[in-house]
Amino acid sequence: MAKKLEKVDVVVVGSGWAGGIVSAELSKAGYKVVMLERGKDQTRSDFIGVKDELRYTNRHEMIEKLTGDTITSRVSIGDAALPVRLQKDMNTGTDLGGGSMHWAGSVYRWRSYDFEIRSKTIERYGEGKIPEGMQIRDWGITYDELEPYYAKWEQTAGISGEPDPLGDKRSNEYPNPPMLASPAIKLFKESAKEIGLHPYQMASGNMSQTYTNPDGETLNQCMFCSFCTMYGCDFGSKSDPLATVIPTARKTGNCEIRTNSLVRRVIHKDGKATGVLYTDTRTGQEFEQPADVVVLAAFTFSNNRLLMLSDIGEIYNPETRKGTIGRNFTGQFNSTFLGATGFFNDKKFNYYMGAGGLGGAVSDYDADLFDHTDLDFIHGGGIELRQYGDAAIKNNFVPKGTPTWGEEFKEKSLFYAFRTLTVWYSAAVMPWWHNFMDLDPTYKDEFGDPLLRITNKLTEQDKNIAKFGIEKCTEIVEAMGADIIDQDELPDQFDHAYEGMHYIGGVAMGEDPETSAVNNYLQLWEMENLFVVGGSALPHFSSHHPTPTIGALSYRAAEGIEKYLKESGGLLTKPKSSSVKA
């Protein structure tokens, strides 16, 4: 039997950027907060001196083990879904700080077009431009309304950057100057400019200088050691929750953090959440944590599954296209991040120095910044050349057609080790009626609860936008003077590899409760004291990494929760009926 604990103001499930921001803001405001994290405790000092590619990149030390809880995956309705068990195929985070601890540090605001995508597409091209079955909609919030929250997150995270010359209006500069451009990045930017594009130094969560944020947390200057993606930062110079919002929450004395605490249900009665049920994974003891407000900030998959297991909201049915939980699933998988690789006979680059957010970028083919009249897709993508710092084991570039072993392979591996640059297109991904999440009828976790099932199919839109991006990347690599250019190949269909952590949707925001699960404060329409924060709230995937948008929306959610508590309840925005039911 579960042990019932003392009631608190707010219980937060998850400790990444989303949960960390909400916990920090509400505890600063004087509310009693309990944060629950399923993984173990960890500190920044745990990452000192752990530059171990085999341990982290190849054996996925910081990635959730998938032997028990995982997802199942299929392409089409009617297919049998199978569990995803290999960590290389799904990179969800675990432990205190969540997946935000091993992110690269790439920072982009999403564009004004994203937040009003349906209205703006129809306004420019007519409704016929939107294919039947594509479930895009306006988000219920504009870029201008969200902009102050973007600015706040950038100040907290200490972002280093310079404005995108084609970007939307900003209320302030980045808190830190852009990172230094390496020779490879300079070549990319100079070549892009020569062919009429507008390159810039991409914004980064890696510090270009030592920085103290408005909450008093200090981050160190980046050492360009190259161990960012899949790693905690050795030098405390990559912005993450352990360096920022979690210590801020702790300092208030109002936030208690409990690790090894796996939340399995949201408890509710008479249309309101009353708390959560969780299990201490070390002892097996169950606890009930009552609270006035429940916040789910446990990443996209866990947020969706918790609502479904708790029988909250209506699970999306693709046959009737009714229901909101599990709807609008998208992610950047195998048709995104494709481009062209150049091999240079007479140029050499030091690619073992780098950082996760070190790179050059071009936005000319992003969102609706270019004319789509004669194109067979909507939206677009950003182009990047990133200097992560090549790993010794993982990276071994040779031109296509080279044997995969033997004398020629060895010769070209050595020759091109410092002579290879890749330019890629980070394409947007739109939601479709046939891509969704629900509970698997067959597979269960170690507690006997159904796993989450993903149904995801590549579309002609996905393939067309990727093909366009590969062509544009090739033009830049040609301008860079590469002697050999290899283009990435388009996949025929989704390969069930959920690489990266770019999975969103399922509890998506909007104005109409018939098609959206949460309002623009991420408050669940059907349960006013339950807020669902994080990537699950995003209705479609824009062209770049979602972290800044998740951070901005988390600040807005925290503001909404405080308002809800002060004003003794009620929906924070009024629902609107929409003519869009696709």
XYZ file of C-alpha atoms in Angstrom:
582
model
C 0.000 0.000 0.000
C 1.301 3.461 -0.893
C 2.514 5.657 1.952
C 0.744 9.022 1.852
C 3.034 12.011 2.317
C 2.379 15.572 3.458
C 0.689 17.761 0.874
C 2.743 20.422 -0.946
C 1.819 23.302 -3.235
C 3.309 21.820 -6.396
C 4.740 18.452 -7.365
C 6.911 18.430 -10.490
C 7.669 15.228 -12.396
C 11.015 15.459 -14.190
C 14.197 17.477 -13.658
C 15.316 18.621 -17.120
C 15.049 22.173 -18.415
C 11.223 22.071 -18.230
C 10.914 20.679 -14.707
C 13.911 22.645 -13.492
C 12.573 25.992 -14.677
C 9.116 25.434 -13.184
C 10.615 24.259 -9.871
C 13.032 27.197 -9.681
C 10.444 29.852 -10.495
C 7.786 28.558 -8.115
C 10.167 27.912 -5.233
C 11.591 31.431 -5.711
C 8.012 32.694 -5.408
C 7.702 30.984 -2.030
C 5.717 27.876 -2.938
C 6.607 24.491 -1.503
C 7.748 22.282 -4.370
C 8.686 18.610 -4.606
C 10.601 17.560 -7.730
C 10.581 13.844 -8.586
C 13.264 12.328 -10.823
C 13.263 8.647 -11.783
C 17.058 8.477 -12.220
C 19.858 8.836 -9.742
C 21.291 11.977 -8.180
C 24.354 13.527 -9.804
C 26.420 16.691 -9.545
C 28.606 18.723 -11.903
C 31.725 17.319 -10.239
C 30.723 13.835 -11.436
C 31.761 14.869 -14.952
C 35.264 16.107 -14.198
C 37.854 14.112 -16.103
C 35.405 11.758 -17.821
C 36.395 12.301 -21.451
C 35.708 8.694 -22.356
C 34.289 8.141 -25.845
C 33.826 4.410 -25.360
C 31.876 4.904 -22.125
C 29.593 7.750 -23.222
C 29.354 7.873 -27.035
C 29.561 4.163 -27.711
C 28.132 2.625 -24.538
C 25.655 5.433 -23.770
C 26.399 5.951 -20.081
C 23.962 8.874 -19.780
C 21.143 7.329 -21.809
C 18.169 5.528 -20.309
C 18.439 1.754 -20.282
C 15.716 0.297 -22.482
C 15.516 -3.219 -21.101
C 12.327 -2.504 -19.127
C 10.586 0.743 -19.940
C 10.866 1.701 -23.598
C 8.577 2.350 -26.553
C 7.306 0.116 -29.313
C 7.478 1.277 -32.899
C 5.697 0.657 -36.182
C 5.308 2.495 -39.486
C 1.630 2.041 -40.312
C -1.645 1.304 -38.585
C -2.093 -2.430 -38.832
C 1.628 -3.196 -38.542
C 2.872 -5.083 -35.486
C 4.910 -2.742 -33.285
C 8.150 -4.023 -31.763
C 10.067 -2.707 -28.728
C 13.045 -0.393 -29.240
C 15.763 -1.900 -27.032
C 19.083 -0.481 -28.282
C 20.280 2.765 -26.706
C 21.804 3.854 -29.986
C 18.271 3.836 -31.423
C 16.699 6.025 -28.724
C 18.594 8.607 -26.686
C 16.259 9.606 -23.856
C 17.981 11.044 -20.821
C 17.867 9.846 -17.265
C 19.221 10.947 -13.858
C 19.042 14.411 -12.297
C 18.950 17.080 -15.011
C 17.433 14.651 -17.517
C 18.285 14.663 -21.191
C 19.286 18.309 -20.901
C 22.573 17.144 -19.391
C 23.892 15.534 -22.556
C 22.541 17.972 -25.153
C 24.974 19.556 -27.606
C 24.143 23.178 -26.824
C 22.724 24.261 -30.186
C 20.364 27.226 -29.737
C 17.761 28.575 -32.164
C 14.533 30.414 -31.572
C 11.672 29.078 -33.662
C 10.218 31.582 -36.107
C 7.097 33.728 -36.112
C 5.855 31.589 -39.012
C 5.833 28.519 -36.748
C 3.372 29.898 -34.237
C 0.853 30.933 -36.902
C 1.808 28.368 -39.520
C -1.673 27.548 -40.768
C -2.862 31.161 -41.037
C 0.335 32.377 -42.659
C 0.466 29.486 -45.161
C -3.124 30.077 -46.240
C -2.574 33.833 -46.363
C 0.358 33.500 -48.797
C -0.544 30.423 -50.874
C -4.191 29.556 -50.236
C -5.659 26.643 -48.270
C -4.914 24.210 -51.099
C -1.226 24.387 -50.255
C -1.828 22.330 -47.111
C -2.120 18.628 -48.001
C -5.073 16.565 -46.830
C -4.198 14.890 -43.550
C -1.475 17.331 -42.486
C -2.552 18.509 -39.011
C -0.827 21.888 -38.766
C -2.512 24.631 -36.793
C -1.783 27.949 -35.142
C -0.455 27.438 -31.639
C -2.630 29.872 -29.723
C 0.354 32.088 -29.020
C 2.387 34.335 -31.324
C 6.136 34.796 -31.522
C 5.773 38.330 -30.166
C 3.894 37.008 -27.137
C 6.513 34.333 -26.466
C 9.548 36.550 -27.175
C 10.019 37.827 -23.575
C 10.150 34.234 -22.343
C 12.776 33.349 -24.984
C 14.834 36.292 -23.728
C 14.485 35.163 -20.116
C 15.618 31.620 -20.907
C 18.639 32.904 -22.857
C 19.667 35.034 -19.875
C 19.319 32.110 -17.468
C 21.179 29.731 -19.770
C 23.888 32.267 -20.666
C 23.603 31.818 -24.404
C 26.524 32.901 -26.600
C 25.533 34.199 -30.006
C 24.900 36.855 -32.575
C 21.528 37.696 -34.166
C 20.440 35.769 -37.238
C 20.357 38.402 -40.036
C 17.053 36.880 -41.203
C 15.690 36.317 -37.705
C 12.598 37.737 -36.038
C 12.709 40.828 -33.837
C 14.570 40.472 -30.546
C 14.060 42.529 -27.382
C 17.716 42.214 -26.325
C 21.118 40.863 -27.318
C 22.412 37.454 -26.326
C 24.011 37.667 -22.869
C 27.374 36.471 -24.209
C 29.219 37.179 -27.489
C 29.322 34.465 -30.157
C 31.869 31.683 -29.970
C 35.034 32.001 -32.026
C 34.824 30.776 -35.615
C 37.267 28.041 -36.581
C 38.893 27.957 -40.074
C 36.311 25.384 -41.204
C 33.424 27.590 -40.063
C 34.995 30.649 -41.653
C 35.258 28.770 -44.961
C 31.581 27.770 -44.706
C 30.433 31.313 -43.940
C 32.593 32.966 -46.612
C 31.444 30.469 -49.257
C 27.769 30.828 -48.319
C 28.084 34.604 -48.557
C 29.721 34.353 -51.972
C 26.637 32.598 -53.375
C 24.277 35.200 -51.953
C 23.254 33.669 -48.624
C 23.264 35.218 -45.124
C 25.551 33.172 -42.834
C 26.097 33.829 -39.151
C 27.696 32.241 -36.109
C 25.106 29.951 -34.546
C 24.032 30.613 -30.961
C 25.347 28.231 -28.352
C 24.786 26.927 -24.855
C 28.576 26.650 -24.580
C 29.968 29.727 -22.840
C 32.150 32.073 -24.902
C 33.253 33.655 -21.603
C 32.717 33.119 -17.882
C 29.172 34.203 -17.072
C 26.971 34.697 -14.017
C 23.249 34.537 -14.750
C 20.492 36.664 -13.112
C 19.949 33.960 -10.455
C 23.606 34.154 -9.441
C 24.737 30.863 -11.032
C 28.191 30.979 -12.634
C 29.252 29.044 -15.734
C 32.847 28.838 -16.933
C 34.321 29.661 -20.319
C 34.304 26.790 -22.833
C 37.619 24.965 -23.362
C 36.608 23.546 -26.814
C 37.414 20.050 -25.546
C 34.835 18.444 -27.911
C 33.122 16.313 -25.246
C 29.620 17.853 -25.251
C 27.012 15.701 -27.001
C 26.317 12.605 -24.887
C 28.493 14.007 -22.081
C 28.153 16.087 -18.949
C 30.516 19.049 -19.131
C 33.963 18.565 -17.622
C 34.482 22.301 -17.136
C 31.050 23.511 -16.063
C 30.890 25.573 -19.242
C 27.876 24.004 -20.992
C 24.573 25.381 -19.823
C 22.345 22.703 -18.299
C 19.895 22.352 -15.391
C 22.584 21.252 -12.911
C 24.482 24.470 -13.598
C 21.481 26.799 -13.540
C 17.893 26.162 -12.454
C 18.361 23.196 -10.101
C 20.826 24.975 -7.743
C 18.590 28.045 -7.954
C 15.618 25.982 -6.797
C 17.643 24.364 -4.012
C 18.911 27.687 -2.657
C 15.376 28.838 -1.895
C 14.882 26.139 0.708
C 11.421 25.565 -0.777
C 12.263 22.788 -3.252
C 12.850 19.195 -2.196
C 14.365 16.950 -4.874
C 13.781 13.215 -4.666
C 15.730 11.033 -7.093
C 15.144 7.326 -7.817
C 11.448 8.206 -7.774
C 9.517 6.746 -10.698
C 6.085 8.340 -11.108
C 3.573 5.811 -12.435
C 0.228 7.565 -12.123
C -1.379 10.972 -11.730
C -4.030 10.631 -9.037
C -7.234 12.557 -9.672
C -10.751 12.933 -8.354
C -13.788 14.874 -9.572
C -11.929 16.397 -12.491
C -8.895 17.600 -10.526
C -5.447 16.164 -9.936
C -4.785 15.419 -6.276
C -1.176 14.233 -6.546
C 1.003 11.508 -8.008
C 1.811 7.891 -7.183
C 5.487 7.000 -7.390
C 7.801 4.111 -6.595
C 11.225 4.375 -4.971
C 13.242 2.305 -7.453
C 15.776 1.314 -4.772
C 13.318 -0.146 -2.252
C 10.124 -0.763 -4.210
C 8.166 1.336 -1.667
C 5.207 3.198 -3.169
C 4.383 6.760 -2.138
C 1.481 9.105 -2.744
C 2.553 12.752 -2.979
C -0.500 15.052 -2.693
C -0.293 18.571 -4.186
C -2.499 21.496 -5.165
C -0.912 21.547 -8.634
C 0.660 18.675 -10.568
C 3.232 19.425 -13.269
C 4.303 16.752 -15.751
C 7.700 17.676 -17.176
C 8.965 14.173 -17.810
C 9.834 14.402 -21.512
C 7.518 13.747 -24.423
C 7.137 9.993 -24.169
C 6.678 9.870 -20.394
C 4.224 12.790 -20.317
C 2.006 11.078 -22.873
C 2.212 7.667 -21.245
C 1.479 8.996 -17.763
C -1.700 10.687 -18.975
C -2.811 7.561 -20.818
C -2.072 5.243 -17.867
C -3.867 7.652 -15.527
C -6.958 7.728 -17.755
C -6.775 11.498 -18.202
C -7.974 13.007 -21.462
C -9.123 11.195 -24.592
C -6.490 9.156 -26.437
C -6.291 10.111 -30.115
C -8.060 7.749 -32.493
C -6.651 7.972 -36.042
C -9.769 6.387 -37.552
C -12.112 9.065 -36.226
C -9.381 11.710 -35.813
C -10.882 12.534 -32.431
C -9.070 12.702 -29.099
C -6.102 14.861 -28.196
C -3.666 12.764 -26.123
C -1.084 11.182 -28.433
C -2.030 13.430 -31.369
C 0.474 15.457 -33.447
C 3.502 13.230 -32.834
C 6.538 14.371 -34.817
C 10.296 14.258 -34.542
C 13.525 14.726 -36.425
C 14.572 11.242 -37.450
C 16.204 9.660 -40.455
C 14.930 12.095 -43.112
C 16.351 15.116 -41.298
C 19.964 16.231 -40.825
C 20.835 15.128 -44.364
C 23.197 17.094 -46.567
C 26.530 16.802 -48.337
C 30.067 15.906 -47.286
C 33.068 17.471 -48.986
C 36.517 15.861 -49.234
C 39.403 18.289 -49.710
C 42.728 17.251 -51.214
C 44.586 20.490 -50.463
C 42.938 21.779 -47.266
C 43.337 20.446 -43.719
C 41.249 21.286 -40.633
C 41.718 20.623 -36.930
C 38.480 18.791 -36.269
C 39.428 17.387 -32.895
C 38.873 20.788 -31.286
C 35.230 21.750 -30.975
C 32.073 22.210 -28.942
C 28.502 20.988 -29.292
C 27.136 24.411 -30.204
C 30.096 25.599 -32.278
C 29.083 26.192 -35.875
C 28.031 28.404 -38.728
C 24.457 28.616 -39.958
C 22.306 29.834 -42.851
C 18.566 30.550 -42.615
C 17.748 31.484 -46.213
C 15.863 28.195 -46.763
C 14.096 28.086 -43.414
C 10.392 28.382 -42.569
C 8.662 30.629 -45.134
C 11.664 32.874 -45.800
C 11.645 31.700 -49.438
C 8.897 31.289 -52.002
C 7.170 27.897 -51.869
C 4.778 28.536 -54.763
C 6.404 25.966 -57.039
C 7.680 23.665 -54.300
C 6.035 20.415 -53.205
C 6.408 20.984 -49.479
C 5.773 23.647 -46.861
C 8.157 25.053 -44.241
C 11.908 24.531 -44.668
C 15.085 23.980 -42.714
C 18.268 25.514 -41.439
C 21.688 24.776 -42.880
C 24.653 24.228 -40.581
C 28.293 23.336 -40.532
C 28.970 22.176 -36.988
C 32.358 21.654 -35.396
C 31.580 19.188 -32.629
C 35.116 17.886 -32.554
C 35.459 14.502 -34.203
C 35.616 11.462 -31.957
C 38.520 9.099 -32.494
C 36.469 5.894 -32.614
C 33.215 7.070 -34.182
C 34.482 9.215 -37.046
C 36.221 7.732 -40.053
C 35.272 9.520 -43.268
C 36.114 8.112 -46.689
C 34.485 8.923 -50.065
C 31.677 6.704 -51.316
C 32.905 3.716 -53.236
C 35.885 3.166 -50.969
C 36.179 -0.447 -49.778
C 35.149 -0.861 -46.138
C 38.377 -2.652 -45.259
C 41.852 -3.301 -46.628
C 44.755 -1.204 -47.891
C 42.706 1.383 -49.831
C 40.368 1.942 -46.886
C 43.323 2.469 -44.543
C 45.049 4.836 -46.965
C 41.974 7.039 -47.510
C 40.989 6.986 -43.826
C 44.350 8.467 -42.932
C 44.406 10.932 -45.829
C 40.906 12.362 -45.261
C 40.990 12.332 -41.442
C 41.493 16.126 -41.358
C 40.159 16.946 -44.844
C 36.415 16.296 -44.548
C 33.565 18.741 -43.834
C 29.821 18.052 -43.694
C 27.042 20.576 -44.291
C 23.513 19.460 -43.380
C 19.919 20.618 -43.630
C 17.896 20.467 -40.430
C 14.415 20.048 -41.877
C 11.095 20.824 -40.233
C 8.646 17.955 -39.708
C 4.900 18.380 -39.972
C 2.223 16.382 -38.078
C -0.053 13.965 -39.948
C -3.216 12.143 -38.979
C -1.466 8.760 -39.216
C 1.503 9.592 -36.930
C 0.544 9.304 -33.262
C 1.114 7.671 -29.867
C -1.069 5.253 -27.919
C -0.647 2.335 -25.514
C 0.727 -0.913 -26.875
C -1.730 -3.812 -26.509
C 1.030 -6.417 -26.184
C 4.221 -5.190 -24.515
C 4.459 -4.125 -20.855
C 7.129 -2.810 -18.485
C 8.394 -4.476 -15.289
C 5.364 -3.161 -13.369
C 2.915 -4.678 -15.842
C 1.959 -1.323 -17.386
C 1.594 -1.081 -21.190
C 4.460 0.498 -23.108
C 3.901 3.554 -25.261
C 3.436 2.703 -28.944
C 4.647 5.020 -31.712
C 3.174 4.919 -35.201
C 5.277 7.011 -37.565
C 5.482 7.037 -41.353
C 7.618 9.170 -43.635
C 5.610 11.183 -46.150
C 6.307 12.704 -49.552
C 6.539 16.061 -47.736
C 9.394 14.673 -45.600
C 11.238 13.275 -48.606
C 10.733 16.345 -50.793
C 11.969 18.776 -48.154
C 14.989 16.568 -47.451
C 15.847 16.326 -51.157
C 15.640 20.115 -51.465
C 17.936 20.513 -48.475
C 20.540 18.096 -49.804
C 20.695 20.088 -53.041
C 21.182 23.395 -51.202
C 23.900 21.905 -48.973
C 25.664 20.577 -52.058
C 25.733 24.068 -53.578
C 27.522 25.383 -50.493
C 30.029 22.518 -50.376
C 30.773 23.113 -54.061
C 31.407 26.800 -53.286
C 33.746 25.715 -50.492
C 35.939 24.057 -53.111
C 35.625 20.397 -52.174
C 37.310 17.989 -54.576
C 34.851 15.164 -53.923
C 31.241 15.674 -52.792
C 29.114 12.859 -51.406
C 25.402 13.535 -51.057
C 23.399 11.822 -48.326
C 20.800 9.342 -49.536
C 17.091 9.671 -48.882
C 15.569 6.866 -46.815
C 12.671 4.922 -48.292
C 10.842 4.737 -44.988
C 11.206 5.350 -41.258
C 13.783 2.965 -39.807
C 12.635 2.978 -36.135
C 15.808 4.770 -35.039
C 14.766 7.566 -32.664
C 18.191 9.161 -32.710
C 18.812 12.359 -30.805
C 16.092 13.556 -28.461
C 13.935 15.421 -30.920
C 10.536 13.816 -30.265
C 7.588 16.057 -29.576
C 3.814 16.321 -29.474
C 1.003 14.246 -28.072
C -0.105 16.821 -25.496
C -0.003 19.657 -27.974
C -1.066 23.233 -27.338
C -3.725 25.209 -29.155
C -6.910 27.216 -28.798
C -9.501 24.517 -29.460
C -9.964 21.709 -26.882
C -11.236 19.440 -29.681
C -7.805 19.403 -31.325
C -5.422 20.496 -28.572
C -4.700 19.122 -25.089
C -3.281 22.199 -23.365
C -3.695 25.951 -23.628
C -0.889 28.451 -24.103
C 0.070 28.171 -20.398
C 0.363 24.396 -20.953
C -2.612 23.904 -18.643
C -4.630 20.812 -19.497
C -8.041 21.828 -20.824
C -9.726 18.914 -19.057
C -7.993 19.253 -15.684
C -7.214 22.810 -14.663
C -4.643 22.041 -11.948
C -2.567 19.749 -14.196
C 0.125 21.395 -16.353
C 2.044 19.367 -18.954
C 5.343 21.053 -19.789
C 8.051 20.225 -22.319
C 8.316 19.030 -25.913
C 4.988 17.217 -25.648
C 3.276 20.614 -26.008
C 4.752 21.483 -29.427
C 2.221 20.987 -32.284
C 4.834 20.558 -35.024
C 8.609 20.329 -35.268
C 10.265 23.405 -36.629
C 13.562 23.361 -38.427
C 15.877 23.454 -35.454
C 16.454 22.086 -31.992
C 13.530 22.566 -29.588
C 15.325 23.398 -26.322
C 14.919 27.225 -26.366
C 11.225 26.926 -27.226
C 10.736 24.381 -24.433
C 12.573 26.718 -22.068
C 10.479 29.723 -23.088
C 7.202 27.830 -22.720
C 8.333 26.497 -19.338
C 8.782 30.047 -18.070
C 5.310 30.888 -19.342
C 3.867 27.773 -17.682
C 5.518 28.718 -14.374
C 3.952 32.172 -14.636
C 0.581 30.565 -15.325
C 0.855 28.170 -12.374
C 1.643 31.042 -10.032
C -1.338 32.941 -11.381
C -3.519 29.860 -10.943
C -2.445 29.454 -7.303
C -2.904 33.142 -6.493
C -6.304 33.374 -8.128
C -7.622 30.109 -6.651
C -8.071 28.216 -9.855
C -9.823 28.318 -13.180
C -8.689 28.041 -16.787
C -6.103 30.699 -17.593
C -7.291 31.151 -21.185
C -10.692 30.755 -22.750
C -11.053 27.967 -25.310
C -11.962 28.863 -28.875
C -13.657 26.637 -31.381
C -11.751 26.192 -34.609
C -12.885 25.215 -38.079
C -9.719 23.141 -38.384
C -10.466 19.562 -37.406
C -7.902 17.745 -39.522
